[in-house]
PDB file of C-alpha atoms and ligand atoms in Angstrom:
ATOM      1  CA  MET A   1       9.600   5.641  41.893  1.00  0.00           C
ATOM      2  CA  GLY A   2       9.482   8.372  39.271  1.00  0.00           C
ATOM      3  CA  LYS A   3      10.111   5.773  36.624  1.00  0.00           C
ATOM      4  CA  LEU A   4       7.288   3.593  37.916  1.00  0.00           C
ATOM      5  CA  LEU A   5       4.856   6.527  37.806  1.00  0.00           C
ATOM      6  CA  LEU A   6       5.933   7.285  34.273  1.00  0.00           C
ATOM      7  CA  THR A   7       5.394   3.658  33.292  1.00  0.00           C
ATOM      8  CA  VAL A   8       1.921   3.723  34.836  1.00  0.00           C
ATOM      9  CA  ALA A   9       1.116   6.999  33.071  1.00  0.00           C
ATOM     10  CA  VAL A  10       2.250   5.582  29.741  1.00  0.00           C
ATOM     11  CA  ALA A  11       0.199   2.439  30.333  1.00  0.00           C
ATOM     12  CA  ILE A  12      -2.908   4.509  31.105  1.00  0.00           C
ATOM     13  CA  ALA A  13      -2.315   6.765  28.102  1.00  0.00           C
ATOM     14  CA  SER A  14      -1.984   3.822  25.744  1.00  0.00           C
ATOM     15  CA  PHE A  15      -5.086   2.243  27.259  1.00  0.00           C
ATOM     16  CA  ILE A  16      -7.026   5.432  26.505  1.00  0.00           C
ATOM     17  CA  ALA A  17      -5.604   5.604  22.992  1.00  0.00           C
ATOM     18  CA  ALA A  18      -6.492   1.957  22.436  1.00  0.00           C
ATOM     19  CA  GLU A  19     -10.096   2.513  23.450  1.00  0.00           C
ATOM     20  CA  SER A  20     -11.799   2.081  20.126  1.00  0.00           C
ATOM     21  CA  LEU A  21     -14.505   3.947  18.412  1.00  0.00           C
ATOM     22  CA  VAL A  22     -17.552   1.912  17.402  1.00  0.00           C
ATOM     23  CA  CYS A  23     -19.413   2.851  14.251  1.00  0.00           C
ATOM     24  CA  ASN A  24     -22.591   1.691  12.610  1.00  0.00           C
ATOM     25  CA  LYS A  25     -21.530  -0.335   9.643  1.00  0.00           C
ATOM     26  CA  CYS A  26     -23.334  -0.957   6.434  1.00  0.00           C
ATOM     27  CA  SER A  27     -21.146  -2.172   3.628  1.00  0.00           C
ATOM     28  CA  PHE A  28     -23.966  -2.146   1.135  1.00  0.00           C
ATOM     29  CA  SER A  29     -27.342  -0.536   1.110  1.00  0.00           C
ATOM     30  CA  LEU A  30     -29.664   0.047  -1.751  1.00  0.00           C
ATOM     31  CA  LEU A  31     -32.777   2.205  -1.938  1.00  0.00           C
ATOM     32  CA  GLY A  32     -32.265   3.523   1.588  1.00  0.00           C
ATOM     33  CA  PHE A  33     -32.304   0.077   3.162  1.00  0.00           C
ATOM     34  CA  CYS A  34     -29.212  -1.444   4.748  1.00  0.00           C
ATOM     35  CA  MET A  35     -28.723  -5.063   3.686  1.00  0.00           C
ATOM     36  CA  ASN A  36     -26.222  -5.979   6.389  1.00  0.00           C
ATOM     37  CA  ALA A  37     -26.311  -3.596   9.366  1.00  0.00           C
ATOM     38  CA  ALA A  38     -23.601  -4.285  11.941  1.00  0.00           C
ATOM     39  CA  ASN A  39     -21.352  -2.681  14.525  1.00  0.00           C
ATOM     40  CA  GLU A  40     -17.778  -2.081  13.504  1.00  0.00           C
ATOM     41  CA  THR A  41     -14.941  -1.402  15.943  1.00  0.00           C
ATOM     42  CA  CYS A  42     -12.463   0.977  14.361  1.00  0.00           C
ATOM     43  CA  LYS A  43      -8.823  -0.078  14.335  1.00  0.00           C
ATOM     44  CA  ASP A  44      -6.969   3.191  13.815  1.00  0.00           C
ATOM     45  CA  VAL A  45      -6.385   5.941  16.365  1.00  0.00           C
ATOM     46  CA  ASN A  46      -7.591   8.662  14.018  1.00  0.00           C
ATOM     47  CA  SER A  47     -10.641   6.798  12.811  1.00  0.00           C
ATOM     48  CA  THR A  48     -13.961   8.505  12.368  1.00  0.00           C
ATOM     49  CA  CYS A  49     -17.360   7.057  11.557  1.00  0.00           C
ATOM     50  CA  PHE A  50     -18.476   7.898   8.061  1.00  0.00           C
ATOM     51  CA  THR A  51     -21.750   7.922   6.209  1.00  0.00           C
ATOM     52  CA  SER A  52     -21.541   8.033   2.459  1.00  0.00           C
ATOM     53  CA  VAL A  53     -24.769   8.764   0.619  1.00  0.00           C
ATOM     54  CA  SER A  54     -24.940   8.623  -3.152  1.00  0.00           C
ATOM     55  CA  THR A  55     -27.902  10.069  -4.968  1.00  0.00           C
ATOM     56  CA  PHE A  56     -28.684  10.357  -8.648  1.00  0.00           C
ATOM     57  CA  PRO A  57     -30.079  13.841  -9.397  1.00  0.00           C
ATOM     58  CA  SER A  58     -31.297  12.697 -12.798  1.00  0.00           C
ATOM     59  CA  LEU A  59     -33.272   9.860 -11.201  1.00  0.00           C
ATOM     60  CA  SER A  60     -35.155  11.505  -8.354  1.00  0.00           C
ATOM     61  CA  SER A  61     -37.293   8.399  -7.739  1.00  0.00           C
ATOM     62  CA  PHE A  62     -34.218   6.244  -7.202  1.00  0.00           C
ATOM     63  CA  LYS A  63     -33.018   6.653  -3.620  1.00  0.00           C
ATOM     64  CA  GLY A  64     -29.440   5.738  -4.433  1.00  0.00           C
ATOM     65  CA  PHE A  65     -27.175   3.794  -2.147  1.00  0.00           C
ATOM     66  CA  ASN A  66     -25.233   4.328   1.059  1.00  0.00           C
ATOM     67  CA  THR A  67     -22.286   2.892   2.857  1.00  0.00           C
ATOM     68  CA  GLN A  68     -21.306   3.396   6.497  1.00  0.00           C
ATOM     69  CA  GLY A  69     -18.532   2.320   8.774  1.00  0.00           C
ATOM     70  CA  CYS A  70     -15.096   3.312  10.044  1.00  0.00           C
ATOM     71  CA  ALA A  71     -12.926   5.637   7.991  1.00  0.00           C
ATOM     72  CA  PHE A  72      -9.153   5.533   8.401  1.00  0.00           C
ATOM     73  CA  ASP A  73      -9.048   9.260   9.200  1.00  0.00           C
ATOM     74  CA  SER A  74     -11.063  12.380   8.428  1.00  0.00           C
ATOM     75  CA  THR A  75      -9.799  12.791   4.864  1.00  0.00           C
ATOM     76  CA  GLY A  76     -12.637  13.854   2.596  1.00  0.00           C
ATOM     77  CA  CYS A  77     -15.169  14.345   5.402  1.00  0.00           C
ATOM     78  CA  GLY A  78     -17.929  16.856   4.869  1.00  0.00           C
ATOM     79  CA  LYS A  79     -17.476  16.873   1.113  1.00  0.00           C
ATOM     80  CA  ILE A  80     -19.911  16.461  -1.688  1.00  0.00           C
ATOM     81  CA  ASN A  81     -18.424  15.067  -4.874  1.00  0.00           C
ATOM     82  CA  THR A  82     -19.945  14.297  -8.217  1.00  0.00           C
ATOM     83  CA  PHE A  83     -18.995  11.003  -9.790  1.00  0.00           C
ATOM     84  CA  SER A  84     -20.295   8.935 -12.634  1.00  0.00           C
ATOM     85  CA  PHE A  85     -21.643   5.406 -12.429  1.00  0.00           C
ATOM     86  CA  LEU A  86     -21.824   3.710 -15.825  1.00  0.00           C
ATOM     87  CA  GLY A  87     -22.176   7.123 -17.423  1.00  0.00           C
ATOM     88  CA  VAL A  88     -24.897   8.358 -15.044  1.00  0.00           C
ATOM     89  CA  PRO A  89     -23.740  11.272 -12.878  1.00  0.00           C
ATOM     90  CA  TYR A  90     -24.355  11.010  -9.139  1.00  0.00           C
ATOM     91  CA  ASP A  91     -23.592  13.087  -6.064  1.00  0.00           C
ATOM     92  CA  ASN A  92     -21.810  11.574  -3.108  1.00  0.00           C
ATOM     93  CA  ASN A  93     -22.319  13.220   0.274  1.00  0.00           C
ATOM     94  CA  TYR A  94     -19.614  11.980   2.625  1.00  0.00           C
ATOM     95  CA  THR A  95     -20.023  12.978   6.289  1.00  0.00           C
ATOM     96  CA  CYS A  96     -18.117  11.909   9.390  1.00  0.00           C
ATOM     97  CA  CYS A  97     -18.419  12.050  13.163  1.00  0.00           C
ATOM     98  CA  SER A  98     -16.345  10.685  15.989  1.00  0.00           C
ATOM     99  CA  THR A  99     -18.488   9.376  18.834  1.00  0.00           C
ATOM    100  CA  ASP A 100     -19.691   5.786  19.199  1.00  0.00           C
ATOM    101  CA  ARG A 101     -22.391   4.877  16.662  1.00  0.00           C
ATOM    102  CA  CYS A 102     -22.862   8.543  15.754  1.00  0.00           C
ATOM    103  CA  ASN A 103     -23.353   7.814  12.074  1.00  0.00           C
ATOM    104  CA  PRO A 104     -27.104   7.486  11.591  1.00  0.00           C
ATOM    105  CA  VAL A 105     -28.329   4.011  10.694  1.00  0.00           C
ATOM    106  CA  VAL A 106     -29.738   3.881   7.221  1.00  0.00           C
ATOM    107  CA  SER A 107     -33.432   3.355   7.686  1.00  0.00           C
ATOM    108  CA  GLY A 108     -35.589   0.877   5.879  1.00  0.00           C
ATOM    109  CA  ALA A 109     -37.882   2.118   3.174  1.00  0.00           C
ATOM    110  CA  PRO A 110     -41.628   1.329   3.301  1.00  0.00           C
ATOM    111  CA  ALA A 111     -42.277  -1.883   1.373  1.00  0.00           C
ATOM    112  CA  SER A 112     -44.482  -0.436  -1.355  1.00  0.00           C
ATOM    113  CA  ARG A 113     -42.211   2.459  -2.113  1.00  0.00           C
ATOM    114  CA  MET A 114     -39.262   0.117  -2.002  1.00  0.00           C
ATOM    115  CA  ALA A 115     -40.834  -2.193  -4.575  1.00  0.00           C
ATOM    116  CA  LEU A 116     -41.495   0.783  -6.835  1.00  0.00           C
ATOM    117  CA  THR A 117     -38.010   2.241  -6.519  1.00  0.00           C
ATOM    118  CA  ALA A 118     -36.504  -1.221  -6.977  1.00  0.00           C
ATOM    119  CA  ALA A 119     -38.436  -1.581 -10.227  1.00  0.00           C
ATOM    120  CA  VAL A 120     -37.354   1.882 -11.389  1.00  0.00           C
ATOM    121  CA  GLY A 121     -33.758   1.220 -10.370  1.00  0.00           C
ATOM    122  CA  ALA A 122     -33.691  -2.149 -12.101  1.00  0.00           C
ATOM    123  CA  SER A 123     -35.083  -0.744 -15.316  1.00  0.00           C
ATOM    124  CA  VAL A 124     -32.588   2.117 -15.228  1.00  0.00           C
ATOM    125  CA  LEU A 125     -29.744  -0.346 -14.806  1.00  0.00           C
ATOM    126  CA  ALA A 126     -31.167  -2.450 -17.623  1.00  0.00           C
ATOM    127  CA  VAL A 127     -31.210   0.612 -19.883  1.00  0.00           C
ATOM    128  CA  VAL A 128     -27.704   1.617 -18.844  1.00  0.00           C
ATOM    129  CA  PHE A 129     -26.323  -1.876 -19.418  1.00  0.00           C
ATOM    130  CA  SER A 130     -27.908  -2.157 -22.832  1.00  0.00           C
ATOM    131  CA  MET A 131     -26.270   1.074 -24.058  1.00  0.00           C
TER     132      MET A 131
HETATM  133  C1  NAG B 201     -24.720  -2.615  17.984  1.00  0.00           C
HETATM  134  O1  NAG B 201     -24.442  -2.579  19.379  1.00  0.00           O
HETATM  135  C2  NAG B 201     -25.488  -1.977  20.149  1.00  0.00           C
HETATM  136  C3  NAG B 201     -25.041  -1.882  21.586  1.00  0.00           C
HETATM  137  O2  NAG B 201     -24.382  -3.050  21.983  1.00  0.00           O
HETATM  138  C4  NAG B 201     -26.760  -2.824  19.982  1.00  0.00           C
HETATM  139  O3  NAG B 201     -27.829  -2.220  20.695  1.00  0.00           O
HETATM  140  C5  NAG B 201     -27.125  -2.905  18.520  1.00  0.00           C
HETATM  141  O4  NAG B 201     -28.257  -3.751  18.358  1.00  0.00           O
HETATM  142  C6  NAG B 201     -25.975  -3.445  17.692  1.00  0.00           C
HETATM  143  N1  NAG B 201     -26.349  -3.369  16.279  1.00  0.00           N
HETATM  144  C7  NAG B 201     -26.183  -4.392  15.437  1.00  0.00           C
HETATM  145  C8  NAG B 201     -26.632  -4.165  14.046  1.00  0.00           C
HETATM  146  O5  NAG B 201     -25.688  -5.466  15.780  1.00  0.00           O
HETATM  147  C1  NAG B 202      -3.249  10.724  13.565  1.00  0.00           C
HETATM  148  O1  NAG B 202      -3.364  12.131  13.380  1.00  0.00           O
HETATM  149  C2  NAG B 202      -2.205  12.840  13.825  1.00  0.00           C
HETATM  150  C3  NAG B 202      -2.522  14.321  13.669  1.00  0.00           C
HETATM  151  O2  NAG B 202      -3.055  14.603  12.409  1.00  0.00           O
HETATM  152  C4  NAG B 202      -1.008  12.389  12.970  1.00  0.00           C
HETATM  153  O3  NAG B 202       0.162  13.085  13.417  1.00  0.00           O
HETATM  154  C5  NAG B 202      -0.798  10.894  13.142  1.00  0.00           C
HETATM  155  O4  NAG B 202       0.256  10.457  12.298  1.00  0.00           O
HETATM  156  C6  NAG B 202      -2.087  10.150  12.782  1.00  0.00           C
HETATM  157  N1  NAG B 202      -1.911   8.733  13.066  1.00  0.00           N
HETATM  158  C7  NAG B 202      -2.188   7.782  12.145  1.00  0.00           C
HETATM  159  C8  NAG B 202      -1.988   6.370  12.590  1.00  0.00           C
HETATM  160  O5  NAG B 202      -2.576   8.058  11.010  1.00  0.00           O
HETATM  161  C1  NAG B 203     -25.038  15.906   3.432  1.00  0.00           C
HETATM  162  O1  NAG B 203     -25.321  15.111   4.601  1.00  0.00           O
HETATM  163  C2  NAG B 203     -25.421  15.904   5.782  1.00  0.00           C
HETATM  164  C3  NAG B 203     -25.609  14.949   6.955  1.00  0.00           C
HETATM  165  O2  NAG B 203     -26.699  14.096   6.764  1.00  0.00           O
HETATM  166  C4  NAG B 203     -26.590  16.878   5.640  1.00  0.00           C
HETATM  167  O3  NAG B 203     -26.673  17.684   6.799  1.00  0.00           O
HETATM  168  C5  NAG B 203     -26.357  17.753   4.417  1.00  0.00           C
HETATM  169  O4  NAG B 203     -27.490  18.591   4.229  1.00  0.00           O
HETATM  170  C6  NAG B 203     -26.156  16.885   3.180  1.00  0.00           C
HETATM  171  N1  NAG B 203     -25.856  17.747   2.038  1.00  0.00           N
HETATM  172  C7  NAG B 203     -26.502  17.635   0.870  1.00  0.00           C
HETATM  173  C8  NAG B 203     -26.127  18.591  -0.198  1.00  0.00           C
HETATM  174  O5  NAG B 203     -27.364  16.787   0.671  1.00  0.00           O
END
């Protein structure tokens, strides 16, 4: 009897552990607009939802790009790092949370502003690539 209860308890515990976190996923977004929004079910027990926002301080009109989804664990959460993309420095703000779809969906940019920032972004990339 005691063994049966233990088995049931273990089964319930593993069911709870197996209950997965769902995160908003965006594997690629540019200019504040997510190209492929989706729901992602996290696979690992310690998973958190992350939102990674990259901005270019030297290009204030360029909104940068974001990624979202499940992170393996909370390593690096709540950190701001400075990296370099093709020689242009950018800041990456990496935040996490651990409730279903708690990472805010990257919102679409108004069309006119988006066209402008796309043009600015494209010309910046053109300049960078020609260096
Ligand atoms: C994610 O799932 C929620 C709840 O089922 C749904 O409302 C939402 O539209 C889904 N989002 C996407 C991008 O599929
Ligand atoms: C989850 O986190 C706990 C506590 O930090 C750790 O002991 C365990 O190994 C982690 N599990 C996985 C699958 O990373
Ligand atoms: C980083 O992102 C978090 C969550 O959106 C925000 O509260 C925080 O102000 C951001 N930090 C910087 C330096 O932009």
